[in-house]
Amino acid sequence: MILKNRVKLFFSLFLLVILGCANAEKQPEQLLLSKNIVLHYEQPDNISHSWRTLILKYPDWYFSHEVVDPKTMYAGIDLTGLLQDYIRSIFDPEAREALPAGWLEELAREQSAAFGIKDGNAALMEKGFGSLYHMFNKEEGRGEIFILEENQAHWLQVHSSKEQFQDLIENIKER
Amino acid sequence: MDLTIEERKQLKGFLANLYGPQVQTWEMNNGVFDLTYKMLSKSERCSDLMDLVPRPMPYGQSAARWLAKEVRKAILRQLKERKEHYTVCVKTLSLSMKTQFYMEAM
């Protein structure tokens, strides 16, 4: 009887350890985007880093992250001091009026069209860490996420299904 | 047919103007040419360049392989000679395709 109980106990413990290991594998990783923002992500197939861009690749989707450099976002245009307003104006036509030059308004309009922003596929979420603008282009299976913090802007470009894109947004959290 | 050394050089020159010095580390392969072609053909403002191309191109074809060698050469020569013009006309599209370029070139 004692032996039977010990065997039961042993198998119960063994099962707990196995389940614990399985759960531990599923714990999301954390990518610290800044001192205020963390991205929870599942282990990708591979991660590559080139220049300012980090790319995480999964079997059927991928996304990149970079901190936007106002001097190199566009070749030959320096957006220093204007970057946050400019990014806002890509998503918000009314914000374009606040830009200091007509050609910048035109650039924002053109960028909005190039991303494929139209009624109903873009949104703004105000978070504790800043403003999160996002859009998903269903035809191209591509989404754009811009996070505006006080002193910097993050850009995530996502090639995925709408559901995976939505999951990614939900996994961007305040630290 | 794969890109020649000269064609790769011309393509890299154009993309470096668009994306900056990071392009120096990119591999200029057929996939990168195809993406560049896709970007140029999507831009209405680059339509003069697309006039060089016989259409319609079969869906799903690699532009690098499908285009006659002479047409491909002519496109890359134009990109080299009028680099500034074509950089401007795909400026916003290039941002929406940036990660795709990374994926093809790395």
XYZ file of C-alpha atoms in Angstrom:
281
model
C 0.000 0.000 0.000
C 2.800 2.390 1.003
C 4.687 1.501 -2.141
C 1.582 2.131 -4.257
C 1.137 5.588 -2.692
C 4.782 6.409 -3.263
C 4.521 5.395 -6.900
C 1.404 7.583 -7.246
C 3.194 10.489 -5.573
C 6.217 10.013 -7.813
C 4.097 10.067 -10.984
C 2.123 13.105 -9.774
C 5.325 15.005 -9.144
C 6.742 13.865 -12.478
C 3.607 15.104 -14.238
C 3.811 18.455 -12.455
C 7.436 18.906 -13.507
C 6.620 18.056 -17.139
C 3.648 20.436 -17.192
C 5.752 23.114 -15.547
C 8.423 22.756 -18.223
C 5.819 22.900 -20.983
C 4.341 26.074 -19.523
C 7.751 27.592 -19.021
C 8.406 27.168 -22.748
C 5.233 29.063 -23.561
C 6.123 32.074 -21.446
C 6.394 35.079 -23.745
C 9.715 36.802 -24.167
C 10.063 40.479 -23.397
C 11.514 43.042 -25.748
C 12.145 46.310 -23.964
C 11.368 49.042 -26.461
C 12.096 51.840 -23.994
C 12.088 52.416 -20.262
C 8.308 52.687 -20.410
C 7.322 50.157 -23.083
C 7.692 46.412 -23.296
C 6.635 44.078 -26.079
C 5.706 40.513 -25.136
C 6.451 38.137 -27.962
C 6.639 34.419 -28.656
C 10.014 32.929 -29.542
C 10.529 33.519 -33.294
C 12.302 31.245 -35.799
C 15.008 33.836 -36.118
C 15.876 37.371 -35.156
C 17.991 39.634 -37.296
C 19.365 43.047 -36.575
C 20.642 45.366 -39.229
C 21.419 49.035 -38.897
C 18.535 50.430 -36.824
C 16.088 47.656 -37.597
C 15.273 44.520 -35.649
C 13.298 41.822 -37.469
C 11.560 38.875 -35.834
C 10.572 36.136 -38.244
C 8.000 33.394 -37.648
C 7.042 30.586 -40.043
C 4.174 32.528 -41.612
C 4.656 36.136 -40.532
C 7.251 38.686 -39.497
C 7.600 42.131 -38.050
C 10.275 44.769 -37.674
C 10.931 47.421 -35.078
C 12.975 50.564 -35.228
C 13.222 53.837 -33.410
C 12.479 56.377 -36.108
C 15.364 58.644 -36.967
C 13.951 61.992 -38.110
C 17.023 62.536 -40.291
C 16.758 59.272 -42.232
C 13.063 58.428 -42.318
C 13.129 59.881 -45.830
C 16.228 60.441 -47.915
C 17.001 64.141 -48.141
C 14.383 65.302 -45.602
C 15.227 66.218 -42.024
C 12.169 65.944 -39.780
C 13.996 66.898 -36.587
C 11.583 68.712 -34.284
C 8.634 67.762 -36.499
C 8.668 63.994 -36.369
C 5.816 63.443 -33.909
C 3.552 65.983 -35.616
C 4.404 64.521 -38.982
C 3.581 60.938 -37.917
C 0.295 62.135 -36.373
C -0.561 63.834 -39.631
C -0.101 60.592 -41.608
C -3.045 59.170 -39.659
C -5.020 62.313 -38.943
C -5.857 64.647 -41.875
C -6.746 67.472 -39.483
C -3.279 67.331 -37.928
C -1.774 68.091 -41.355
C -2.912 71.683 -41.065
C -0.528 72.177 -38.145
C 2.502 71.236 -40.260
C 4.702 74.203 -41.114
C 4.840 73.672 -44.888
C 2.479 72.708 -47.660
C 4.892 70.148 -49.091
C 4.970 68.363 -45.727
C 1.172 68.179 -45.762
C 1.401 66.699 -49.240
C 4.052 64.209 -48.112
C 1.870 63.110 -45.167
C -1.121 62.723 -47.493
C 0.939 60.668 -49.912
C 2.372 58.512 -47.115
C -1.101 57.879 -45.782
C -2.160 56.660 -49.235
C 0.999 54.570 -49.657
C 0.307 52.784 -46.362
C -3.281 52.264 -47.523
C -4.949 54.220 -44.725
C -8.654 54.680 -45.294
C -11.789 55.013 -43.206
C -12.070 52.192 -40.752
C -8.634 50.582 -41.008
C -6.654 52.951 -38.764
C -6.982 53.963 -35.127
C -5.372 55.856 -32.297
C -4.983 54.359 -28.817
C -3.933 56.624 -25.985
C -1.791 54.601 -23.587
C 0.031 55.433 -20.387
C 3.317 55.472 -22.298
C 2.113 57.629 -25.184
C 0.023 57.569 -28.346
C -0.208 54.397 -30.398
C -1.322 54.811 -34.012
C -2.003 51.730 -36.048
C -3.431 50.666 -39.384
C -3.867 47.348 -41.156
C -3.916 46.952 -44.928
C -5.932 43.781 -45.464
C -5.224 43.559 -49.204
C -1.462 43.562 -48.647
C -1.444 41.710 -45.309
C 0.634 44.503 -43.820
C 0.176 46.682 -40.766
C 1.925 49.747 -39.420
C 2.245 50.693 -35.762
C 3.717 53.988 -34.600
C 4.202 54.665 -30.911
C 4.839 58.268 -29.984
C 6.623 58.725 -26.694
C 7.660 62.065 -25.312
C 11.149 61.972 -26.806
C 11.055 59.323 -29.487
C 8.903 57.466 -31.962
C 8.827 53.710 -32.539
C 7.753 52.096 -35.761
C 6.694 48.469 -36.134
C 5.969 47.151 -39.596
C 4.056 43.875 -39.557
C 3.415 41.356 -42.343
C 0.792 39.039 -40.948
C -2.874 38.207 -40.667
C -5.181 40.762 -39.062
C -5.472 38.519 -35.974
C -1.716 38.306 -35.473
C -1.454 42.050 -35.975
C -4.110 42.613 -33.309
C -2.307 40.224 -30.932
C 0.914 42.141 -31.415
C -0.785 45.429 -30.531
C -2.260 43.890 -27.396
C 1.199 42.697 -26.387
C 2.640 46.210 -26.375
C 2.450 47.141 -22.718
C 3.521 49.708 -20.192
C 6.471 48.607 -18.040
C 18.578 35.425 -65.906
C 20.366 36.663 -62.790
C 21.516 40.267 -62.464
C 24.978 41.049 -63.765
C 27.601 42.686 -61.563
C 26.995 46.048 -63.262
C 23.217 45.744 -62.806
C 23.647 44.926 -59.126
C 25.831 47.988 -58.745
C 23.227 50.214 -60.405
C 20.431 48.759 -58.282
C 22.420 49.234 -55.101
C 23.183 52.836 -56.042
C 19.493 53.610 -56.477
C 18.395 51.850 -53.279
C 21.207 53.469 -51.266
C 19.852 56.838 -52.347
C 16.444 55.770 -51.074
C 17.248 53.849 -47.888
C 20.670 55.199 -46.970
C 24.054 53.575 -46.305
C 22.528 50.427 -44.769
C 21.967 49.232 -48.354
C 25.722 48.665 -48.683
C 25.290 45.500 -46.618
C 22.323 44.238 -48.683
C 22.612 41.462 -51.221
C 21.389 42.629 -54.624
C 19.550 39.557 -55.893
C 16.609 38.936 -58.212
C 14.182 39.259 -55.302
C 15.429 42.767 -54.556
C 15.133 43.714 -58.231
C 11.576 42.314 -58.310
C 10.603 44.381 -55.263
C 12.139 47.496 -56.786
C 10.205 46.846 -59.978
C 7.002 46.334 -57.965
C 7.594 49.607 -56.119
C 8.219 51.538 -59.345
C 5.200 50.027 -61.069
C 2.947 50.885 -58.114
C 3.962 54.508 -58.248
C 1.904 56.486 -60.726
C 4.555 59.182 -60.659
C 7.156 56.785 -62.082
C 4.956 55.853 -65.030
C 7.529 57.126 -67.547
C 9.875 54.347 -66.477
C 7.168 51.745 -66.825
C 6.651 52.807 -70.434
C 9.803 50.818 -71.169
C 8.113 47.628 -70.061
C 5.995 45.461 -72.352
C 2.700 44.653 -70.620
C 0.945 42.840 -69.182
C 3.505 40.911 -67.216
C 2.207 37.438 -66.287
C 0.999 37.350 -62.690
C 3.489 35.889 -60.233
C 6.432 36.194 -62.612
C 9.810 37.409 -61.396
C 10.460 40.705 -63.172
C 14.200 40.005 -63.105
C 13.626 36.778 -65.066
C 10.695 37.784 -67.250
C 11.895 41.133 -68.553
C 14.106 40.978 -71.608
C 17.707 41.594 -70.692
C 17.717 44.835 -72.675
C 14.612 46.182 -70.902
C 16.038 45.347 -67.498
C 19.252 47.101 -68.476
C 17.329 50.142 -69.691
C 15.356 50.387 -66.428
C 18.492 50.197 -64.299
C 20.268 52.705 -66.540
C 17.370 55.134 -66.107
C 17.446 54.622 -62.339
C 21.125 55.483 -62.386
C 20.838 58.509 -64.652
C 17.708 60.002 -63.053
C 18.280 58.745 -59.545
C 16.883 61.850 -57.822
C 13.696 61.867 -59.866
C 12.891 58.220 -59.168
C 13.874 58.517 -55.513
C 11.264 61.244 -55.116
C 8.555 59.373 -56.964
C 8.785 56.266 -54.765
C 9.643 58.043 -51.507
C 6.469 57.151 -49.603
C 6.039 53.715 -51.152
C 9.583 52.838 -50.150
C 8.667 53.308 -46.488
C 5.729 50.935 -46.769
C 8.011 48.302 -48.363
C 11.084 48.743 -46.192
C 10.827 45.524 -44.167
C 10.146 43.527 -47.339
C 13.402 44.849 -48.781
C 15.240 43.792 -45.631
C 13.752 40.327 -45.872
C 14.807 39.925 -49.509
C 18.241 41.438 -49.123
C 19.440 39.744 -45.941
